[in-house]
Tab-separated table of C-alpha atoms in Angstrom:
chain	number	residue	atom	x	y	z
C	29	MET	CA	0.000	0.000	0.000
C	30	ARG	CA	1.722	3.151	-1.191
C	31	THR	CA	0.760	6.448	0.433
C	32	SER	CA	-0.763	8.847	-2.103
C	33	TRP	CA	1.517	11.722	-2.928
C	34	LEU	CA	-1.511	13.975	-3.331
C	35	ARG	CA	-4.081	13.927	-0.532
C	36	LEU	CA	-7.526	14.478	-1.944
C	37	SER	CA	-10.880	14.919	-0.193
C	38	TRP	CA	-13.433	12.370	-1.249
C	39	VAL	CA	-16.232	10.419	0.420
C	40	LEU	CA	-17.654	7.011	-0.411
C	41	LEU	CA	-20.982	5.906	0.991
C	42	LEU	CA	-21.279	2.160	1.430
C	43	SER	CA	-24.416	0.762	3.023
C	44	ALA	CA	-25.843	-2.721	2.957
C	45	CYS	CA	-28.930	-3.909	4.770
C	46	ALA	CA	-30.029	-7.494	4.298
C	47	THR	CA	-30.600	-10.647	6.241
C	48	THR	CA	-27.713	-13.082	5.927
C	49	PRO	CA	-29.068	-16.300	4.386
C	50	SER	CA	-27.915	-19.759	5.316
C	51	SER	CA	-24.917	-20.980	3.306
C	52	PRO	CA	-23.269	-24.281	2.430
C	53	PRO	CA	-20.441	-25.623	4.609
C	54	GLY	CA	-17.207	-23.694	3.947
C	55	GLU	CA	-19.060	-20.597	2.747
C	56	THR	CA	-20.465	-17.500	4.417
C	57	VAL	CA	-22.797	-15.018	2.779
C	58	ASP	CA	-23.260	-11.294	3.356
C	59	PRO	CA	-25.136	-8.688	1.323
C	60	LEU	CA	-22.102	-8.026	-0.883
C	61	HIS	CA	-20.659	-11.435	-1.626
C	62	GLN	CA	-20.234	-15.065	-0.739
C	63	VAL	CA	-16.985	-15.841	1.080
C	64	LYS	CA	-15.248	-19.127	0.253
C	65	GLN	CA	-11.964	-20.832	1.056
C	66	VAL	CA	-10.279	-22.419	-1.971
C	67	ARG	CA	-7.273	-24.749	-1.609
C	68	VAL	CA	-4.316	-23.723	-3.794
C	69	ALA	CA	-1.470	-25.799	-2.272
C	70	PRO	CA	-0.996	-28.288	0.571
C	71	GLU	CA	-2.219	-26.545	3.732
C	72	VAL	CA	-2.768	-23.264	1.858
C	73	GLU	CA	-6.210	-21.836	1.150
C	74	LEU	CA	-7.148	-18.467	-0.308
C	75	GLU	CA	-10.139	-16.433	0.731
C	76	VAL	CA	-12.325	-15.942	-2.345
C	77	LEU	CA	-15.095	-13.362	-2.527
C	78	ASP	CA	-17.847	-14.190	-4.999
C	79	TYR	CA	-19.807	-11.041	-5.880
C	80	GLY	CA	-22.062	-12.938	-8.277
C	81	GLY	CA	-23.139	-11.657	-11.653
C	82	LYS	CA	-23.595	-13.190	-15.078
C	83	GLY	CA	-21.124	-13.553	-17.910
C	84	PRO	CA	-17.397	-14.263	-18.235
C	85	ALA	CA	-15.238	-14.308	-15.121
C	86	LEU	CA	-13.573	-11.147	-13.823
C	87	VAL	CA	-11.122	-11.673	-10.943
C	88	PHE	CA	-9.734	-8.833	-8.787
C	89	LEU	CA	-6.357	-9.250	-7.034
C	90	PRO	CA	-5.335	-6.811	-4.252
C	91	GLY	CA	-2.075	-5.027	-3.703
C	92	LEU	CA	0.461	-5.623	-0.945
C	93	GLY	CA	-1.105	-5.250	2.488
C	94	SER	CA	-4.694	-5.312	1.252
C	95	THR	CA	-7.245	-8.105	1.144
C	96	ALA	CA	-9.884	-8.908	-1.452
C	97	HIS	CA	-12.360	-6.763	0.495
C	98	VAL	CA	-10.598	-3.603	-0.691
C	99	PHE	CA	-12.594	-4.035	-3.914
C	100	ASP	CA	-15.999	-3.989	-2.213
C	101	VAL	CA	-16.787	-0.586	-3.755
C	102	LEU	CA	-15.422	-1.440	-7.220
C	103	ALA	CA	-16.218	-5.085	-7.950
C	104	PRO	CA	-20.039	-4.716	-7.822
C	105	GLU	CA	-19.830	-2.239	-10.718
C	106	PHE	CA	-19.252	-5.150	-13.117
C	107	THR	CA	-21.768	-7.796	-12.056
C	108	ALA	CA	-24.190	-6.802	-14.832
C	109	THR	CA	-21.762	-8.121	-17.461
C	110	HIS	CA	-19.396	-10.477	-15.584
C	111	HIS	CA	-19.278	-13.035	-12.801
C	112	VAL	CA	-16.997	-11.169	-10.412
C	113	TYR	CA	-14.564	-12.600	-7.862
C	114	ALA	CA	-11.719	-11.281	-5.704
C	115	PHE	CA	-8.893	-13.309	-4.110
C	116	THR	CA	-7.000	-12.516	-0.899
C	117	ARG	CA	-3.304	-13.382	-1.297
C	118	ARG	CA	-1.692	-15.996	0.982
C	119	GLY	CA	-0.320	-14.500	4.178
C	120	PHE	CA	-3.005	-11.814	4.466
C	121	GLY	CA	-6.443	-11.509	6.020
C	122	ALA	CA	-8.515	-14.693	6.088
C	123	SER	CA	-6.257	-16.635	3.698
C	124	SER	CA	-3.717	-19.145	5.051
C	125	TRP	CA	-0.482	-17.764	6.516
C	126	PRO	CA	2.305	-20.149	5.451
C	127	ALA	CA	5.905	-19.316	6.338
C	128	THR	CA	7.025	-19.270	2.685
C	129	GLY	CA	5.717	-18.915	-0.855
C	130	TYR	CA	5.654	-15.151	-1.402
C	131	ASP	CA	7.748	-14.959	-4.574
C	132	SER	CA	6.076	-13.871	-7.818
C	133	ALA	CA	5.942	-17.369	-9.315
C	134	THR	CA	4.312	-18.985	-6.272
C	135	LEU	CA	1.800	-16.165	-5.884
C	136	GLY	CA	0.999	-16.408	-9.588
C	137	HIS	CA	0.488	-20.145	-9.293
C	138	ASP	CA	-1.895	-19.515	-6.379
C	139	VAL	CA	-4.070	-17.469	-8.744
C	140	LEU	CA	-4.071	-20.290	-11.279
C	141	ALA	CA	-4.903	-22.876	-8.609
C	142	ALA	CA	-7.749	-20.752	-7.243
C	143	MET	CA	-9.186	-20.472	-10.738
C	144	GLU	CA	-8.943	-24.257	-11.011
C	145	GLY	CA	-10.714	-24.662	-7.684
C	146	LEU	CA	-13.549	-22.421	-8.847
C	147	GLY	CA	-13.823	-24.184	-12.194
C	148	LEU	CA	-12.825	-21.087	-14.183
C	149	ALA	CA	-11.362	-22.035	-17.559
C	150	LYS	CA	-10.511	-18.402	-18.361
C	151	ALA	CA	-10.827	-15.028	-16.693
C	152	THR	CA	-9.972	-11.389	-17.046
C	153	LEU	CA	-7.611	-10.534	-14.173
C	154	ALA	CA	-7.589	-7.071	-12.632
C	155	GLY	CA	-4.711	-6.508	-10.206
C	156	HIS	CA	-3.593	-3.618	-8.015
C	157	SER	CA	0.021	-2.763	-7.160
C	158	LEU	CA	1.925	-5.958	-6.217
C	159	ALA	CA	-0.684	-8.005	-8.101
C	160	GLY	CA	0.945	-6.748	-11.289
C	161	ASP	CA	3.535	-9.477	-10.667
C	162	GLU	CA	0.809	-12.129	-10.581
C	163	LEU	CA	-0.805	-10.725	-13.732
C	164	ASN	CA	2.559	-10.773	-15.512
C	165	TRP	CA	3.180	-14.389	-14.426
C	166	MET	CA	-0.234	-15.535	-15.605
C	167	GLY	CA	0.065	-13.693	-18.917
C	168	LEU	CA	3.443	-15.232	-19.655
C	169	ASN	CA	2.975	-18.753	-18.292
C	170	HIS	CA	-0.718	-19.463	-18.835
C	171	PRO	CA	-1.994	-17.197	-21.607
C	172	GLU	CA	-4.646	-19.790	-22.460
C	173	ARG	CA	-6.341	-19.023	-19.104
C	174	VAL	CA	-6.369	-15.250	-19.553
C	175	GLU	CA	-9.006	-13.247	-21.446
C	176	GLY	CA	-7.324	-9.957	-20.614
C	177	LEU	CA	-5.268	-8.190	-17.957
C	178	ILE	CA	-6.070	-4.936	-16.134
C	179	PHE	CA	-3.178	-3.317	-14.250
C	180	LEU	CA	-4.466	-0.898	-11.592
C	181	ASP	CA	-1.365	1.199	-10.878
C	182	ALA	CA	0.498	-2.099	-11.057
C	183	THR	CA	3.101	-1.877	-13.843
C	184	ASP	CA	5.956	-0.551	-11.676
C	185	ASN	CA	9.042	-2.739	-12.078
C	186	LYS	CA	9.038	-4.220	-8.594
C	187	GLY	CA	11.798	-6.640	-9.552
C	188	GLU	CA	14.127	-3.680	-10.106
C	189	ILE	CA	13.182	-2.271	-6.718
C	190	ALA	CA	13.813	-5.678	-5.120
C	191	ALA	CA	17.318	-5.678	-6.591
C	192	PHE	CA	17.928	-2.156	-5.258
C	193	LEU	CA	16.811	-3.196	-1.752
C	194	LYS	CA	18.727	-6.472	-1.683
C	195	PRO	CA	21.971	-5.316	0.002
C	196	GLY	CA	20.398	-4.364	3.325
C	197	PRO	CA	17.330	-4.344	5.587
C	198	LEU	CA	14.098	-2.919	4.259
C	199	PRO	CA	13.898	0.872	4.630
C	200	PRO	CA	10.677	2.631	5.679
C	201	LEU	CA	8.001	1.620	3.186
C	202	PRO	CA	5.489	4.155	1.834
C	203	PHE	CA	2.684	2.874	4.050
C	204	THR	CA	0.566	5.012	6.340
C	205	VAL	CA	1.906	4.712	9.911
C	206	LEU	CA	-0.969	3.525	12.086
C	207	ASP	CA	0.870	2.910	15.359
C	208	GLY	CA	-0.766	4.713	18.270
C	209	GLN	CA	-4.173	5.151	16.669
C	210	PRO	CA	-6.782	4.847	19.435
C	211	SER	CA	-9.633	3.273	17.492
C	212	ARG	CA	-10.934	1.669	14.323
C	213	GLU	CA	-12.533	5.009	13.443
C	214	ALA	CA	-9.196	6.805	13.778
C	215	VAL	CA	-7.510	4.258	11.495
C	216	THR	CA	-10.305	4.622	8.935
C	217	ALA	CA	-9.990	8.408	8.979
C	218	LEU	CA	-6.200	8.382	8.683
C	219	LEU	CA	-6.259	5.980	5.730
C	220	ALA	CA	-8.962	8.056	4.053
C	221	ARG	CA	-6.820	11.164	4.465
C	222	ASP	CA	-3.727	9.563	2.987
C	223	LEU	CA	-5.347	7.497	0.232
C	224	GLY	CA	-8.036	9.881	-0.995
C	225	GLY	CA	-11.078	8.015	0.305
C	226	PRO	CA	-12.062	5.546	3.016
C	227	PHE	CA	-11.463	1.830	2.712
C	228	PRO	CA	-14.603	-0.329	2.647
C	229	PRO	CA	-15.632	-1.421	6.173
C	230	HIS	CA	-14.913	-5.088	5.416
C	231	GLU	CA	-11.337	-4.173	4.448
C	232	ILE	CA	-10.754	-2.469	7.801
C	233	ASP	CA	-12.136	-5.570	9.527
C	234	GLN	CA	-9.938	-8.005	7.590
C	235	ALA	CA	-6.661	-6.121	7.115
C	236	TYR	CA	-6.089	-4.716	10.624
C	237	GLU	CA	-6.239	-5.934	14.208
C	238	PHE	CA	-7.609	-3.924	17.148
C	239	ASP	CA	-7.453	-4.403	20.911
C	240	ALA	CA	-10.625	-6.153	22.075
C	241	ALA	CA	-10.714	-4.163	25.315
C	242	THR	CA	-9.687	-0.655	24.262
C	243	GLY	CA	-10.379	-0.686	20.511
C	244	ALA	CA	-6.876	0.655	19.795
C	245	TYR	CA	-4.978	-0.343	16.661
C	246	LEU	CA	-2.588	-3.255	17.244
C	247	ARG	CA	-1.097	-4.411	13.939
C	248	TYR	CA	-1.708	-5.429	10.349
C	249	HIS	CA	-3.622	-8.706	10.062
C	250	ARG	CA	-1.068	-10.696	8.089
C	251	GLN	CA	1.776	-13.172	8.372
C	252	PRO	CA	4.619	-11.108	9.921
C	253	GLU	CA	7.184	-11.909	7.221
C	254	ALA	CA	4.815	-11.819	4.234
C	255	THR	CA	5.427	-8.192	3.268
C	256	GLU	CA	9.212	-8.410	3.199
C	257	GLN	CA	9.207	-11.772	1.425
C	258	ALA	CA	6.805	-10.489	-1.233
C	259	ILE	CA	8.885	-7.368	-1.849
C	260	ARG	CA	12.149	-9.288	-2.057
C	261	GLY	CA	10.567	-12.054	-4.152
C	262	SER	CA	9.336	-9.789	-6.945
C	263	ALA	CA	10.481	-10.814	-10.407
C	264	ILE	CA	11.539	-8.606	-13.306
C	265	PRO	CA	8.452	-8.337	-15.569
C	266	ASP	CA	8.514	-8.895	-19.319
C	267	TYR	CA	5.466	-6.971	-20.450
C	268	ALA	CA	6.409	-7.023	-24.132
C	269	LYS	CA	5.851	-10.791	-24.248
C	270	ILE	CA	2.262	-10.611	-23.011
C	271	GLN	CA	0.017	-11.287	-25.985
C	272	CYS	CA	-3.515	-10.859	-24.587
C	273	PRO	CA	-5.377	-7.517	-24.472
C	274	VAL	CA	-4.089	-5.325	-21.637
C	275	LEU	CA	-5.406	-2.194	-19.926
C	276	ALA	CA	-3.036	-0.252	-17.650
C	277	ILE	CA	-4.393	2.595	-15.519
C	278	SER	CA	-1.885	4.612	-13.493
C	279	ASP	CA	-1.506	7.893	-11.629
C	280	GLU	CA	1.923	8.732	-13.150
C	281	GLN	CA	3.543	8.430	-9.707
C	282	ALA	CA	5.887	5.465	-9.924
C	283	PHE	CA	8.555	4.185	-7.515
C	284	ALA	CA	10.816	7.138	-8.273
C	285	GLY	CA	8.811	9.250	-5.821
C	286	TRP	CA	9.549	6.821	-2.996
C	287	VAL	CA	13.236	6.493	-3.899
C	288	GLU	CA	13.485	10.292	-3.983
C	289	PHE	CA	12.066	10.339	-0.439
C	290	LEU	CA	14.700	7.797	0.655
C	291	SER	CA	17.427	9.925	-0.917
C	292	GLN	CA	16.455	12.887	1.270
C	293	SER	CA	15.134	11.373	4.514
C	294	GLU	CA	17.256	11.711	7.639
C	295	SER	CA	15.382	8.721	9.072
C	296	VAL	CA	17.203	6.247	6.797
C	297	PRO	CA	20.889	5.283	7.075
C	298	ALA	CA	23.373	7.506	5.276
C	299	ASP	CA	24.589	4.713	3.001
C	300	LEU	CA	21.024	4.035	1.831
C	301	ARG	CA	20.469	7.746	1.149
C	302	GLU	CA	23.579	7.741	-1.018
C	303	ARG	CA	22.527	4.600	-2.884
C	304	ALA	CA	19.074	6.105	-3.454
C	305	ARG	CA	20.590	9.324	-4.830
C	306	ALA	CA	22.769	7.345	-7.213
C	307	PHE	CA	19.903	5.056	-8.264
C	308	LEU	CA	17.257	7.746	-8.777
C	309	PRO	CA	18.351	9.057	-12.228
C	310	GLU	CA	18.651	5.496	-13.542
C	311	LEU	CA	15.224	4.561	-12.162
C	312	ARG	CA	13.590	7.623	-13.715
C	313	GLN	CA	15.150	6.761	-17.061
C	314	HIS	CA	13.924	3.170	-16.819
C	315	GLU	CA	10.407	4.266	-15.856
C	316	ALA	CA	10.211	6.642	-18.812
C	317	ALA	CA	11.470	3.937	-21.163
C	318	GLN	CA	8.945	1.424	-19.832
C	319	ASP	CA	6.085	3.893	-20.230
C	320	ALA	CA	7.098	4.508	-23.839
C	321	LEU	CA	7.320	0.748	-24.435
C	322	LEU	CA	3.864	0.021	-23.021
C	323	ARG	CA	2.303	2.795	-25.091
C	324	SER	CA	3.917	1.365	-28.227
C	325	LEU	CA	2.596	-2.179	-27.767
C	326	PRO	CA	-0.482	-2.769	-29.984
C	327	ASN	CA	-2.302	-4.931	-27.425
C	328	TRP	CA	-1.855	-2.416	-24.588
C	329	LYS	CA	-4.182	0.471	-23.726
C	330	VAL	CA	-2.523	2.893	-21.295
C	331	VAL	CA	-4.667	5.361	-19.325
C	332	THR	CA	-3.198	7.932	-16.943
C	333	LEU	CA	-5.131	9.716	-14.204
C	334	PRO	CA	-2.722	12.384	-12.913
C	335	GLY	CA	-3.050	13.001	-9.195
C	336	ALA	CA	-5.329	10.023	-8.618
C	337	GLY	CA	-3.002	8.412	-6.089
C	338	HIS	CA	-2.220	4.738	-5.735
C	339	TYR	CA	-5.778	3.624	-4.900
C	340	LEU	CA	-7.219	4.945	-8.144
C	341	TRP	CA	-10.751	3.684	-7.632
C	342	LEU	CA	-11.096	5.514	-4.310
C	343	THR	CA	-10.368	8.923	-5.800
C	344	ARG	CA	-11.475	8.532	-9.435
C	345	GLN	CA	-13.949	5.656	-9.375
C	346	ALA	CA	-16.120	6.859	-12.274
C	347	GLU	CA	-13.104	7.175	-14.592
C	348	VAL	CA	-11.679	3.802	-13.558
C	349	VAL	CA	-15.037	2.088	-14.069
C	350	SER	CA	-15.502	3.783	-17.449
C	351	ALA	CA	-12.053	2.729	-18.689
C	352	MET	CA	-12.552	-0.839	-17.467
C	353	ARG	CA	-16.003	-1.147	-19.001
C	354	ALA	CA	-14.734	0.114	-22.350
C	355	PHE	CA	-11.889	-2.413	-22.223
C	356	LEU	CA	-14.091	-5.319	-21.145
């Protein structure tokens, strides 16, 4: 979850009033979606949200730190034309928390296995942030299972960043700092301030832990090593080899903004600041070259929403939905 560089004011209203019906064993039902557990490896199950709908499959994949519930305000927009699902990655939320398996290839295979478990022969995959790695893996290794790919601010070369970070411990990541927040409401407000709009209530419930007695924020609800392993396990993408139709929506704020912060922050070690300063011009050059490449590929449609922030559908939902509908 990357903190938005521009903090925008925006409000989402999400209300759901319905009686929860009975559900088959292994499933729960709420007004938004069915919740299932699908086995993807020995002793590893993914939480799958089934939003319903009719038509070809559309599967949403969250970014690092988020769960499938982060799409509760976006996924229902497509149930008129698609059967819509969202998967929570291993190590996060209600999915299994194994000690290993957070590299791009294993996470990509989890997506394939979840599709198998749901009986989906093909699907359009829409992924945010880190999920770009899983989209890239699926597009390269199992193109026969992919109708199309939708990158939601997800084409950053995370493999290059992983190589940059390899020599030492992880520096401060561009996540909102939640330590010390006294309540769920305070966490919701702080995230809304930093990301441009509030997370859906189910996402707050699933992605964070709060003290049962005081209500204060405790920690992220995830396997403790999952974030670092996923960052360090990112592969170098090869977008030019993807043959299916692709839509990429971005806010024009790539990893260079974070590396620039590291190059100037007194809170990071001096040697890392120097490495960041040396790396920054090269990274900016690579990002510009990649953008030009993606725009030149005939099967790619690239849409930019300047100032939208990392969680594009929170700040510019109508534009994101319009671009996705046109693509689909």
